[in-house]
mmCIF file of C-alpha atoms and ligand atoms in Angstrom:
data_model
loop_
_atom_site.group_PDB
_atom_site.id
_atom_site.type_symbol
_atom_site.label_atom_id
_atom_site.label_comp_id
_atom_site.label_asym_id
_atom_site.label_seq_id
_atom_site.Cartn_x
_atom_site.Cartn_y
_atom_site.Cartn_z
ATOM 1 C CA MET A 16 109.425 146.895 -5.971
ATOM 2 C CA ALA A 17 109.555 148.984 -2.661
ATOM 3 C CA SER A 18 107.310 147.270 0.138
ATOM 4 C CA LEU A 19 105.089 148.756 2.293
ATOM 5 C CA ARG A 20 104.159 148.600 5.909
ATOM 6 C CA SER A 21 102.062 151.791 6.923
ATOM 7 C CA VAL A 22 100.238 154.278 4.571
ATOM 8 C CA VAL A 23 98.360 157.158 5.557
ATOM 9 C CA LEU A 24 95.442 158.251 3.389
ATOM 10 C CA ALA A 25 94.057 161.900 3.441
ATOM 11 C CA GLY A 26 90.945 163.166 1.934
ATOM 12 C CA GLY A 27 87.400 164.138 3.173
ATOM 13 C CA GLY A 28 84.489 166.169 2.564
ATOM 14 C CA THR A 29 82.385 164.920 -0.279
ATOM 15 C CA GLY A 30 82.122 161.400 -2.181
ATOM 16 C CA GLY A 31 84.247 162.897 -4.933
ATOM 17 C CA HIS A 32 87.454 162.698 -2.507
ATOM 18 C CA ILE A 33 86.606 159.527 -0.425
ATOM 19 C CA TYR A 34 85.532 156.932 -3.269
ATOM 20 C CA PRO A 35 88.888 157.194 -4.732
ATOM 21 C CA LEU A 36 90.447 156.918 -1.723
ATOM 22 C CA LEU A 37 88.705 154.015 -0.733
ATOM 23 C CA ALA A 38 89.410 152.355 -4.261
ATOM 24 C CA PHE A 39 93.013 153.056 -3.789
ATOM 25 C CA ALA A 40 92.786 151.340 -0.058
ATOM 26 C CA ASP A 41 91.418 148.267 -1.669
ATOM 27 C CA ALA A 42 94.191 148.055 -4.240
ATOM 28 C CA LEU A 43 96.827 148.456 -1.482
ATOM 29 C CA ARG A 44 95.352 145.923 0.650
ATOM 30 C CA ARG A 45 95.074 143.539 -2.415
ATOM 31 C CA HIS A 46 98.873 143.687 -3.390
ATOM 32 C CA PHE A 47 99.864 144.169 0.424
ATOM 33 C CA PRO A 48 97.474 142.459 2.784
ATOM 34 C CA ASP A 49 99.451 142.931 5.848
ATOM 35 C CA VAL A 50 99.878 147.016 5.267
ATOM 36 C CA ARG A 51 98.502 148.913 8.124
ATOM 37 C CA ILE A 52 96.113 151.416 6.381
ATOM 38 C CA THR A 53 95.094 154.642 8.470
ATOM 39 C CA THR A 54 92.900 157.158 6.977
ATOM 40 C CA LEU A 55 92.590 160.733 8.277
ATOM 41 C CA GLY A 56 89.304 162.731 7.880
ATOM 42 C CA SER A 57 87.279 165.548 9.182
ATOM 43 C CA PRO A 58 84.640 165.733 11.648
ATOM 44 C CA LYS A 59 81.827 166.290 9.806
ATOM 45 C CA GLY A 60 82.476 164.880 5.874
ATOM 46 C CA MET A 61 80.936 162.215 4.493
ATOM 47 C CA GLU A 62 84.246 160.165 5.379
ATOM 48 C CA ASN A 63 82.335 159.331 8.404
ATOM 49 C CA ASP A 64 79.480 157.841 6.802
ATOM 50 C CA LEU A 65 81.750 155.876 4.093
ATOM 51 C CA ILE A 66 84.659 154.829 5.354
ATOM 52 C CA PRO A 67 84.256 152.800 8.582
ATOM 53 C CA PRO A 68 81.678 150.498 7.009
ATOM 54 C CA ALA A 69 83.989 149.942 4.404
ATOM 55 C CA GLY A 70 86.404 148.470 6.923
ATOM 56 C CA TYR A 71 89.304 150.818 7.311
ATOM 57 C CA ASP A 72 90.512 152.712 10.314
ATOM 58 C CA LEU A 73 89.199 156.369 10.050
ATOM 59 C CA ARG A 74 91.123 158.817 12.202
ATOM 60 C CA VAL A 75 89.170 162.359 12.517
ATOM 61 C CA ILE A 76 91.431 165.690 12.851
ATOM 62 C CA PRO A 77 90.028 168.783 13.764
ATOM 63 C CA ALA A 78 88.381 170.826 11.105
ATOM 64 C CA PHE A 79 90.778 173.435 9.191
ATOM 65 C CA GLN A 80 88.653 175.760 7.083
ATOM 66 C CA LEU A 81 90.047 175.804 3.677
ATOM 67 C CA PRO A 82 90.742 179.221 2.042
ATOM 68 C CA ARG A 83 89.017 179.914 -1.227
ATOM 69 C CA SER A 84 92.455 180.119 -2.905
ATOM 70 C CA VAL A 85 95.918 179.176 -2.185
ATOM 71 C CA ASN A 86 97.437 180.878 1.278
ATOM 72 C CA MET A 87 100.348 179.443 2.282
ATOM 73 C CA ASN A 88 100.388 182.323 5.295
ATOM 74 C CA LEU A 89 97.397 180.165 6.655
ATOM 75 C CA LEU A 90 100.160 177.399 7.584
ATOM 76 C CA ARG A 91 102.066 179.736 9.432
ATOM 77 C CA THR A 92 98.830 180.743 11.836
ATOM 78 C CA PRO A 93 98.642 178.453 14.867
ATOM 79 C CA ASP A 94 95.188 178.864 15.600
ATOM 80 C CA ARG A 95 94.177 177.972 12.150
ATOM 81 C CA MET A 96 96.504 175.400 11.461
ATOM 82 C CA TYR A 97 98.411 174.342 14.249
ATOM 83 C CA LYS A 98 95.637 171.806 16.078
ATOM 84 C CA SER A 99 94.988 170.022 12.798
ATOM 85 C CA SER A 100 98.441 169.361 11.481
ATOM 86 C CA GLN A 101 99.806 168.624 15.317
ATOM 87 C CA ALA A 102 96.699 165.798 15.457
ATOM 88 C CA ALA A 103 97.768 164.530 11.947
ATOM 89 C CA GLY A 104 101.742 164.415 12.952
ATOM 90 C CA LYS A 105 100.762 162.385 15.839
ATOM 91 C CA ILE A 106 98.750 160.157 14.121
ATOM 92 C CA LEU A 107 101.630 159.677 11.254
ATOM 93 C CA GLU A 108 104.423 159.013 14.286
ATOM 94 C CA GLU A 109 101.952 156.593 15.961
ATOM 95 C CA VAL A 110 101.350 154.275 12.962
ATOM 96 C CA GLN A 111 104.839 155.129 11.385
ATOM 97 C CA ALA A 112 103.998 155.740 8.142
ATOM 98 C CA ASP A 113 105.996 155.228 5.155
ATOM 99 C CA VAL A 114 103.994 157.821 2.665
ATOM 100 C CA VAL A 115 101.095 160.076 3.022
ATOM 101 C CA VAL A 116 98.764 159.788 0.061
ATOM 102 C CA GLY A 117 96.393 162.964 -0.241
ATOM 103 C CA PHE A 118 93.130 162.978 -2.260
ATOM 104 C CA GLY A 119 92.323 166.827 -1.670
ATOM 105 C CA GLY A 120 89.533 168.231 0.333
ATOM 106 C CA TYR A 121 90.652 170.493 3.395
ATOM 107 C CA VAL A 122 91.722 167.551 5.693
ATOM 108 C CA SER A 123 94.472 166.815 3.360
ATOM 109 C CA VAL A 124 96.466 170.367 4.264
ATOM 110 C CA PRO A 125 97.508 169.378 7.613
ATOM 111 C CA ALA A 126 98.189 166.070 6.476
ATOM 112 C CA TYR A 127 100.635 167.303 3.908
ATOM 113 C CA LEU A 128 102.189 169.724 6.157
ATOM 114 C CA ALA A 129 102.470 167.131 9.332
ATOM 115 C CA ALA A 130 104.246 164.888 6.672
ATOM 116 C CA TRP A 131 106.747 167.286 5.423
ATOM 117 C CA ARG A 132 107.807 168.418 8.777
ATOM 118 C CA LYS A 133 108.649 164.631 9.550
ATOM 119 C CA ASP A 134 110.208 164.159 6.075
ATOM 120 C CA ILE A 135 107.775 161.514 4.966
ATOM 121 C CA PRO A 136 107.153 161.330 1.199
ATOM 122 C CA ILE A 137 103.821 162.925 -0.267
ATOM 123 C CA VAL A 138 102.222 161.569 -2.862
ATOM 124 C CA ILE A 139 99.232 164.036 -4.166
ATOM 125 C CA HIS A 140 96.379 162.736 -6.270
ATOM 126 C CA GLU A 141 94.482 165.317 -8.451
ATOM 127 C CA VAL A 142 90.988 164.404 -10.223
ATOM 128 C CA ASN A 143 90.121 167.807 -11.061
ATOM 129 C CA VAL A 144 91.165 169.166 -14.481
ATOM 130 C CA PRO A 145 91.692 172.438 -12.605
ATOM 131 C CA PRO A 146 93.579 171.414 -9.299
ATOM 132 C CA GLY A 147 91.484 172.248 -6.077
ATOM 133 C CA VAL A 148 92.859 174.543 -3.229
ATOM 134 C CA ALA A 149 93.900 171.697 -0.787
ATOM 135 C CA ASN A 150 96.311 170.003 -3.388
ATOM 136 C CA ARG A 151 97.702 172.994 -4.730
ATOM 137 C CA MET A 152 98.908 173.979 -1.243
ATOM 138 C CA GLY A 153 100.079 170.355 -0.697
ATOM 139 C CA MET A 154 101.933 170.828 -4.033
ATOM 140 C CA LYS A 155 104.446 173.310 -2.269
ATOM 141 C CA PHE A 156 105.732 170.229 -0.154
ATOM 142 C CA THR A 157 105.707 167.339 -2.829
ATOM 143 C CA LYS A 158 106.507 166.880 -6.808
ATOM 144 C CA ASN A 159 104.897 163.681 -6.564
ATOM 145 C CA ILE A 160 101.902 164.268 -8.329
ATOM 146 C CA ALA A 161 99.510 161.960 -10.031
ATOM 147 C CA VAL A 162 96.237 163.433 -12.048
ATOM 148 C CA GLY A 163 93.282 161.594 -13.071
ATOM 149 C CA PHE A 164 92.633 162.683 -17.031
ATOM 150 C CA PRO A 165 94.852 162.977 -19.756
ATOM 151 C CA GLN A 166 96.686 166.215 -19.910
ATOM 152 C CA GLN A 167 94.447 169.167 -21.654
ATOM 153 C CA PRO A 168 95.977 171.764 -23.634
ATOM 154 C CA GLN A 169 95.435 174.379 -21.129
ATOM 155 C CA GLN A 170 96.288 172.591 -18.143
ATOM 156 C CA ALA A 171 97.266 174.106 -15.044
ATOM 157 C CA GLU A 172 101.228 174.741 -14.816
ATOM 158 C CA SER A 173 101.182 173.348 -11.699
ATOM 159 C CA LEU A 174 100.122 170.056 -13.234
ATOM 160 C CA ARG A 175 102.245 169.911 -16.657
ATOM 161 C CA ASP A 176 104.640 167.246 -15.170
ATOM 162 C CA ALA A 177 102.361 165.025 -13.129
ATOM 163 C CA ARG A 178 101.826 161.386 -14.016
ATOM 164 C CA VAL A 179 98.626 161.022 -15.633
ATOM 165 C CA VAL A 180 97.152 157.464 -13.486
ATOM 166 C CA GLY A 181 93.680 157.597 -14.129
ATOM 167 C CA VAL A 182 91.102 157.610 -10.829
ATOM 168 C CA PRO A 183 90.890 154.775 -8.676
ATOM 169 C CA LEU A 184 87.371 153.281 -9.187
ATOM 170 C CA ARG A 185 85.447 150.998 -6.827
ATOM 171 C CA THR A 186 86.205 147.271 -8.239
ATOM 172 C CA ALA A 187 82.408 146.943 -8.259
ATOM 173 C CA LEU A 188 82.757 149.446 -11.015
ATOM 174 C CA THR A 189 86.039 148.575 -12.778
ATOM 175 C CA GLN A 190 84.402 144.741 -12.950
ATOM 176 C CA LEU A 191 81.141 145.864 -14.050
ATOM 177 C CA ASP A 192 79.848 144.363 -17.453
ATOM 178 C CA ARG A 193 77.038 146.609 -17.826
ATOM 179 C CA ALA A 194 75.037 144.242 -20.168
ATOM 180 C CA ALA A 195 75.435 141.373 -18.019
ATOM 181 C CA LEU A 196 73.955 143.393 -14.985
ATOM 182 C CA ARG A 197 71.273 145.161 -16.766
ATOM 183 C CA PRO A 198 68.568 142.538 -16.285
ATOM 184 C CA GLN A 199 69.135 142.384 -12.449
ATOM 185 C CA ALA A 200 69.390 145.749 -12.055
ATOM 186 C CA LEU A 201 66.353 146.836 -14.055
ATOM 187 C CA TYR A 202 64.459 144.315 -11.877
ATOM 188 C CA GLN A 203 65.824 145.565 -8.614
ATOM 189 C CA PHE A 204 64.442 149.072 -9.430
ATOM 190 C CA GLY A 205 61.506 147.695 -10.596
ATOM 191 C CA LEU A 206 62.026 149.218 -14.428
ATOM 192 C CA ARG A 207 60.915 147.582 -17.475
ATOM 193 C CA PRO A 208 63.260 146.215 -20.037
ATOM 194 C CA ASP A 209 61.393 147.219 -23.335
ATOM 195 C CA LEU A 210 61.853 151.080 -22.540
ATOM 196 C CA PRO A 211 65.226 153.441 -22.249
ATOM 197 C CA VAL A 212 66.222 154.574 -18.764
ATOM 198 C CA LEU A 213 67.636 157.912 -17.996
ATOM 199 C CA PHE A 214 69.393 157.675 -14.958
ATOM 200 C CA VAL A 215 70.039 160.943 -12.913
ATOM 201 C CA SER A 216 72.276 161.815 -10.267
ATOM 202 C CA GLY A 217 73.726 164.924 -9.163
ATOM 203 C CA GLY A 218 76.869 163.605 -7.338
ATOM 204 C CA SER A 219 77.300 162.515 -3.936
ATOM 205 C CA SER A 220 75.462 165.622 -2.445
ATOM 206 C CA GLY A 221 72.774 165.538 -5.032
ATOM 207 C CA ALA A 222 71.969 168.886 -7.095
ATOM 208 C CA ARG A 223 68.982 170.617 -6.565
ATOM 209 C CA THR A 224 68.532 172.117 -10.116
ATOM 210 C CA ILE A 225 68.861 169.055 -11.650
ATOM 211 C CA ASN A 226 66.283 167.240 -9.120
ATOM 212 C CA LEU A 227 63.813 169.888 -9.818
ATOM 213 C CA ALA A 228 64.173 170.465 -13.605
ATOM 214 C CA VAL A 229 63.923 166.550 -13.954
ATOM 215 C CA ALA A 230 60.851 166.153 -11.783
ATOM 216 C CA ALA A 231 59.343 168.927 -13.612
ATOM 217 C CA ALA A 232 59.726 166.840 -16.855
ATOM 218 C CA ALA A 233 58.391 163.621 -15.269
ATOM 219 C CA LYS A 234 55.127 163.546 -17.522
ATOM 220 C CA ARG A 235 56.593 164.486 -20.460
ATOM 221 C CA LEU A 236 59.446 162.126 -20.002
ATOM 222 C CA ALA A 237 56.864 159.371 -19.020
ATOM 223 C CA HIS A 238 54.599 160.168 -21.987
ATOM 224 C CA SER A 239 57.664 159.877 -24.500
ATOM 225 C CA GLY A 240 58.227 156.245 -23.031
ATOM 226 C CA ILE A 241 61.187 157.276 -21.162
ATOM 227 C CA GLN A 242 61.718 155.712 -17.764
ATOM 228 C CA VAL A 243 63.722 157.493 -14.961
ATOM 229 C CA LEU A 244 66.256 156.624 -12.211
ATOM 230 C CA HIS A 245 66.493 159.433 -9.891
ATOM 231 C CA VAL A 246 68.717 159.375 -7.286
ATOM 232 C CA GLN A 247 68.334 162.363 -5.162
ATOM 233 C CA GLY A 248 72.065 162.955 -3.438
ATOM 234 C CA GLY A 249 72.837 162.389 0.129
ATOM 235 C CA ARG A 250 72.185 166.348 1.369
ATOM 236 C CA ASN A 251 69.230 167.128 -0.646
ATOM 237 C CA ASP A 252 65.548 167.915 -0.092
ATOM 238 C CA PRO A 253 63.127 165.514 -1.502
ATOM 239 C CA PHE A 254 61.022 166.896 -4.429
ATOM 240 C CA ASP A 255 57.489 165.722 -5.851
ATOM 241 C CA VAL A 256 57.117 163.467 -8.694
ATOM 242 C CA PRO A 257 53.431 163.023 -10.148
ATOM 243 C CA ALA A 258 51.795 159.513 -8.793
ATOM 244 C CA ASP A 259 50.077 158.540 -11.841
ATOM 245 C CA LEU A 260 52.706 158.231 -14.753
ATOM 246 C CA PRO A 261 52.264 155.329 -17.231
ATOM 247 C CA VAL A 262 56.089 154.178 -17.169
ATOM 248 C CA PRO A 263 58.216 153.927 -13.784
ATOM 249 C CA TYR A 264 59.837 156.780 -12.458
ATOM 250 C CA ARG A 265 61.803 155.940 -9.406
ATOM 251 C CA VAL A 266 63.386 158.130 -6.925
ATOM 252 C CA LEU A 267 66.216 156.730 -4.328
ATOM 253 C CA PRO A 268 67.646 159.270 -1.555
ATOM 254 C CA TYR A 269 71.020 157.769 -2.274
ATOM 255 C CA LEU A 270 72.685 154.778 -4.217
ATOM 256 C CA SER A 271 75.576 152.994 -2.498
ATOM 257 C CA ASP A 272 75.614 150.131 -5.584
ATOM 258 C CA MET A 273 76.398 153.013 -8.039
ATOM 259 C CA GLN A 274 76.946 149.759 -10.510
ATOM 260 C CA LEU A 275 73.368 149.044 -10.763
ATOM 261 C CA GLY A 276 72.440 152.446 -11.685
ATOM 262 C CA TYR A 277 75.385 152.572 -14.329
ATOM 263 C CA ALA A 278 74.065 149.095 -15.581
ATOM 264 C CA ALA A 279 70.195 150.045 -15.500
ATOM 265 C CA ALA A 280 71.079 153.290 -17.584
ATOM 266 C CA ASP A 281 71.146 153.978 -21.216
ATOM 267 C CA LEU A 282 71.654 157.648 -20.697
ATOM 268 C CA MET A 283 72.554 159.558 -17.846
ATOM 269 C CA LEU A 284 71.766 163.267 -16.581
ATOM 270 C CA CYS A 285 74.730 164.360 -14.063
ATOM 271 C CA ARG A 286 77.121 167.004 -12.833
ATOM 272 C CA GLY A 287 80.718 166.956 -14.009
ATOM 273 C CA GLY A 288 82.170 165.992 -10.740
ATOM 274 C CA ALA A 289 85.367 164.360 -11.699
ATOM 275 C CA ILE A 290 84.678 160.919 -10.219
ATOM 276 C CA THR A 291 81.303 160.849 -11.843
ATOM 277 C CA VAL A 292 83.338 161.962 -15.421
ATOM 278 C CA ALA A 293 85.681 159.031 -14.612
ATOM 279 C CA GLU A 294 82.924 156.655 -14.030
ATOM 280 C CA THR A 295 80.832 157.340 -17.033
ATOM 281 C CA THR A 296 83.755 157.313 -19.337
ATOM 282 C CA ALA A 297 85.477 154.268 -17.602
ATOM 283 C CA LEU A 298 82.033 152.307 -18.251
ATOM 284 C CA GLY A 299 81.030 153.646 -21.614
ATOM 285 C CA VAL A 300 77.810 155.445 -20.195
ATOM 286 C CA PRO A 301 76.637 158.150 -22.525
ATOM 287 C CA ALA A 302 76.246 161.196 -20.426
ATOM 288 C CA VAL A 303 74.450 165.155 -20.455
ATOM 289 C CA TYR A 304 76.461 166.881 -18.361
ATOM 290 C CA VAL A 305 75.196 169.720 -16.009
ATOM 291 C CA PRO A 306 78.108 171.262 -14.619
ATOM 292 C CA TYR A 307 77.941 172.761 -11.033
ATOM 293 C CA PRO A 308 78.197 176.647 -12.278
ATOM 294 C CA HIS A 309 80.559 177.909 -9.328
ATOM 295 C CA SER A 310 83.832 176.432 -8.168
ATOM 296 C CA ASN A 311 86.008 178.069 -10.813
ATOM 297 C CA GLN A 312 83.987 176.294 -13.637
ATOM 298 C CA GLU A 313 85.792 173.034 -12.274
ATOM 299 C CA GLN A 314 83.052 170.767 -13.208
ATOM 300 C CA LYS A 315 82.921 172.330 -16.821
ATOM 301 C CA ARG A 316 86.323 171.839 -17.372
ATOM 302 C CA ASN A 317 86.003 168.052 -16.244
ATOM 303 C CA ALA A 318 83.414 167.353 -18.509
ATOM 304 C CA LEU A 319 84.380 169.460 -21.602
ATOM 305 C CA PRO A 320 87.001 166.737 -22.938
ATOM 306 C CA VAL A 321 84.546 163.791 -22.767
ATOM 307 C CA VAL A 322 82.080 166.030 -24.905
ATOM 308 C CA GLU A 323 84.803 167.031 -27.582
ATOM 309 C CA ALA A 324 85.515 163.302 -27.658
ATOM 310 C CA GLY A 325 81.846 162.912 -28.578
ATOM 311 C CA GLY A 326 80.863 161.074 -25.511
ATOM 312 C CA GLY A 327 78.822 163.267 -24.040
ATOM 313 C CA VAL A 328 76.749 166.610 -24.391
ATOM 314 C CA LEU A 329 76.869 169.871 -21.949
ATOM 315 C CA VAL A 330 74.393 172.197 -20.825
ATOM 316 C CA ASP A 331 74.569 175.069 -18.548
ATOM 317 C CA ASN A 332 72.981 174.925 -15.419
ATOM 318 C CA SER A 333 70.702 177.866 -16.238
ATOM 319 C CA GLU A 334 69.575 176.312 -19.207
ATOM 320 C CA LEU A 335 68.556 172.979 -17.795
ATOM 321 C CA THR A 336 64.705 173.456 -17.784
ATOM 322 C CA PRO A 337 61.607 170.950 -18.255
ATOM 323 C CA GLU A 338 61.630 172.393 -22.115
ATOM 324 C CA TRP A 339 65.280 171.905 -22.613
ATOM 325 C CA ILE A 340 65.012 168.376 -21.174
ATOM 326 C CA GLU A 341 61.665 167.884 -23.528
ATOM 327 C CA GLN A 342 63.614 168.973 -26.968
ATOM 328 C CA ASN A 343 67.436 167.434 -26.121
ATOM 329 C CA ILE A 344 67.062 164.550 -23.638
ATOM 330 C CA ILE A 345 63.586 162.974 -24.862
ATOM 331 C CA PRO A 346 64.947 162.307 -28.631
ATOM 332 C CA LEU A 347 68.500 161.641 -27.395
ATOM 333 C CA ALA A 348 67.464 158.934 -24.921
ATOM 334 C CA ARG A 349 65.257 157.420 -27.699
ATOM 335 C CA ASP A 350 68.167 157.432 -30.421
ATOM 336 C CA ARG A 351 70.087 154.233 -30.081
ATOM 337 C CA GLN A 352 72.287 154.596 -32.543
ATOM 338 C CA ARG A 353 73.575 158.112 -31.298
ATOM 339 C CA LEU A 354 73.472 156.404 -28.049
ATOM 340 C CA GLY A 355 76.027 153.616 -28.992
ATOM 341 C CA ALA A 356 78.444 156.049 -30.619
ATOM 342 C CA MET A 357 78.740 158.157 -27.655
ATOM 343 C CA SER A 358 79.201 155.381 -25.504
ATOM 344 C CA MET A 359 82.113 154.101 -27.670
ATOM 345 C CA ALA A 360 83.526 157.709 -27.328
ATOM 346 C CA ALA A 361 83.209 157.640 -23.736
ATOM 347 C CA SER A 362 84.946 154.576 -23.226
ATOM 348 C CA ARG A 363 87.931 155.738 -25.353
ATOM 349 C CA TYR A 364 88.422 158.555 -23.113
ATOM 350 C CA GLY A 365 88.242 156.711 -19.815
ATOM 351 C CA ARG A 366 90.124 154.113 -18.151
ATOM 352 C CA ARG A 367 89.754 151.613 -15.311
ATOM 353 C CA ASP A 368 93.012 150.773 -14.167
ATOM 354 C CA GLY A 369 93.642 154.079 -12.041
ATOM 355 C CA ASP A 370 93.906 152.029 -8.580
ATOM 356 C CA GLU A 371 97.002 149.973 -9.880
ATOM 357 C CA ALA A 372 98.453 152.901 -11.839
ATOM 358 C CA LEU A 373 98.593 155.218 -8.771
ATOM 359 C CA LEU A 374 99.876 152.423 -6.338
ATOM 360 C CA GLU A 375 102.814 151.969 -9.138
ATOM 361 C CA PHE A 376 103.379 155.640 -8.830
ATOM 362 C CA VAL A 377 103.293 155.585 -5.032
ATOM 363 C CA LEU A 378 105.704 152.865 -4.705
ATOM 364 C CA GLU A 379 108.265 154.515 -7.215
ATOM 365 C CA ALA A 380 107.832 157.768 -4.900
ATOM 366 C CA VAL A 381 108.666 155.499 -1.754
ATOM 367 C CA ALA A 382 111.523 153.596 -3.295
ATOM 368 C CA LYS A 383 112.918 157.042 -4.720
ATOM 369 C CA SER A 384 112.904 158.568 -1.156
ATOM 370 C CA ARG A 385 114.768 155.604 0.478
HETATM 371 C C1 UD1 B 2 79.702 170.954 -5.779
HETATM 372 C C2 UD1 B 2 81.168 170.262 -5.887
HETATM 373 O O1 UD1 B 2 81.997 170.891 -5.233
HETATM 374 N N1 UD1 B 2 81.379 169.081 -6.249
HETATM 375 C C3 UD1 B 2 82.675 168.544 -6.130
HETATM 376 C C4 UD1 B 2 82.789 167.183 -5.736
HETATM 377 O O2 UD1 B 2 81.523 166.497 -6.138
HETATM 378 P P1 UD1 B 2 81.328 164.831 -5.628
HETATM 379 O O3 UD1 B 2 81.370 164.600 -3.992
HETATM 380 O O4 UD1 B 2 79.752 165.241 -6.044
HETATM 381 O O5 UD1 B 2 82.098 163.960 -6.603
HETATM 382 P P2 UD1 B 2 81.775 163.258 -7.895
HETATM 383 O O6 UD1 B 2 80.853 163.644 -8.743
HETATM 384 O O7 UD1 B 2 83.118 163.293 -8.526
HETATM 385 O O8 UD1 B 2 81.695 161.917 -7.393
HETATM 386 C C5 UD1 B 2 80.506 161.225 -6.673
HETATM 387 C C6 UD1 B 2 80.850 159.911 -6.368
HETATM 388 O O9 UD1 B 2 79.858 159.613 -5.393
HETATM 389 C C7 UD1 B 2 79.189 158.541 -5.978
HETATM 390 N N2 UD1 B 2 77.598 158.274 -5.680
HETATM 391 C C8 UD1 B 2 76.924 159.435 -6.241
HETATM 392 C C9 UD1 B 2 75.513 159.212 -5.692
HETATM 393 C C10 UD1 B 2 75.003 158.185 -5.191
HETATM 394 O O10 UD1 B 2 73.940 158.162 -4.899
HETATM 395 N N3 UD1 B 2 75.921 157.147 -4.833
HETATM 396 C C11 UD1 B 2 77.467 157.390 -5.219
HETATM 397 O O11 UD1 B 2 77.952 156.254 -4.698
HETATM 398 C C12 UD1 B 2 79.628 158.619 -7.548
HETATM 399 O O12 UD1 B 2 79.324 157.174 -7.708
HETATM 400 C C13 UD1 B 2 80.641 159.022 -7.669
HETATM 401 O O13 UD1 B 2 81.847 158.028 -7.241
HETATM 402 O O14 UD1 B 2 84.225 166.423 -5.794
HETATM 403 C C14 UD1 B 2 84.729 166.489 -7.183
HETATM 404 C C15 UD1 B 2 85.820 165.648 -6.694
HETATM 405 O O15 UD1 B 2 86.815 166.522 -6.445
HETATM 406 C C16 UD1 B 2 84.670 167.757 -7.734
HETATM 407 O O16 UD1 B 2 84.919 167.220 -9.211
HETATM 408 C C17 UD1 B 2 83.225 168.278 -7.709
HETATM 409 O O17 UD1 B 2 83.168 169.754 -8.472
#
C-alpha cells in the first residue's frame, strides 16, 4: 500500500462538494493518522462555515468564475486564472503534496491546473450523474476519475472508464442505525412516535419552491396526521407556517446533525442533489425527489435511477403544489407497506463505503505515479 504524507483536497461552493471532501478527510485520518491534510476553498463558499469547525486546515485561494461550459482557453487567460492557480501552486509546494483530490466546484480547477504543472498526481471524484464543469475541465489533466454512482446506460463519454467508488459519507451517517436512533431523534425534535414524519430538505442551500409548497400544505398535512420536520436550508428566506396545527410541524434553519433527520423520517421530500441521493439511498430513506430544474437537468439524472429502482418518486418542480402534496404525499406517507418496499429498493441502490473505496483508488493512483 502506498503511504501518504501530504494530501491536498480541493472542493467548495455548496455542501454537495464539501461534505464528501470532509468524509474523505476523515477516512484519510483514520488510515494515516500522521498525514498532513490541506483543503483548498474559495473566499465565499460554505467551506468557510463547514471545514474549520471539522478540524481541517482550510486555505482560501482567490475566486475563479467558472464558465457555464468547458472552456480550456480560460486556463490560458492570465487575469482570469493566473492568481488562483499561482496561489494553489504555492500551497502545493509548501505542503509538498503527494496527491491532489478534487471534488468539483470552481476552486478545484486552479488546483488541478497547478498540480498538473507540478506533476503531482490528480484524482477527480465526480458525484453528479452528468459531470460538472469544473471536473470536466479537470479531466483534461488526469485519467484518475472516480464516480459516485453505478454507470448508467447513457453515461457521459468522459466517465465511461471511471471507477465506481460511491460517495464518501459522514461517519455519523455510515454508522447510522435509523431505527435505533429514532426515539432520540423524535424526542429531540418534539415529534410524536405514533404519527408518520415527513422530512423536508431542499439541499444545503434550501429550495424556495419546496419550502413554499410544503408550508402552504401545512394544514392539509397536519389534518391528515402527518408531522413535518422542515429544514429551510442555509440560504433561504423564512416562510410562514400556521401556528395552530393539531400535530407538530417543526422548522429548522439548517440541520448539522442530518443523521437525526434521517432517523426521524418515514418519508423525505427533497431535491436531487447528488449527496442527498447518496445519503437517502445509503440509509434506505424513501424519498420524493423534486429536482432543481436548471443546471443541465443534473438533479433529475441523479434521482432517476433510484426512482427506476423503486426507491423514490420524481416530481417536476413546476408540479409541486399544495394540491400535488395532498394527492400524492399524504397517501404515501401513511402507506407503511409501500414505504417499506421503497426503503428496501433505495438501499439496494445505495452504498456506505464510498470513503474507503475512494481512498483505495487514491492510493492506487499515487502508487502508479511513483
Ligand atoms: C442547486 C444546485 O446546483 N445544487 C447542486 C449542489 O447541491 P447541494 O449543495 O444542495 O448538495 P446535495 O444535495 O448533493 O448535498 C447536500 C448536503 O448537505 C447536507 N445538509 C443539507 C441540509 C442541511 O440542513 N444539513 C445538511 O447537512 C446533506 O446531508 C448533504 O450532505 O451540489 C450537488 C453535488 O454536486 C449537486 O448534485 C446539486 O445539483
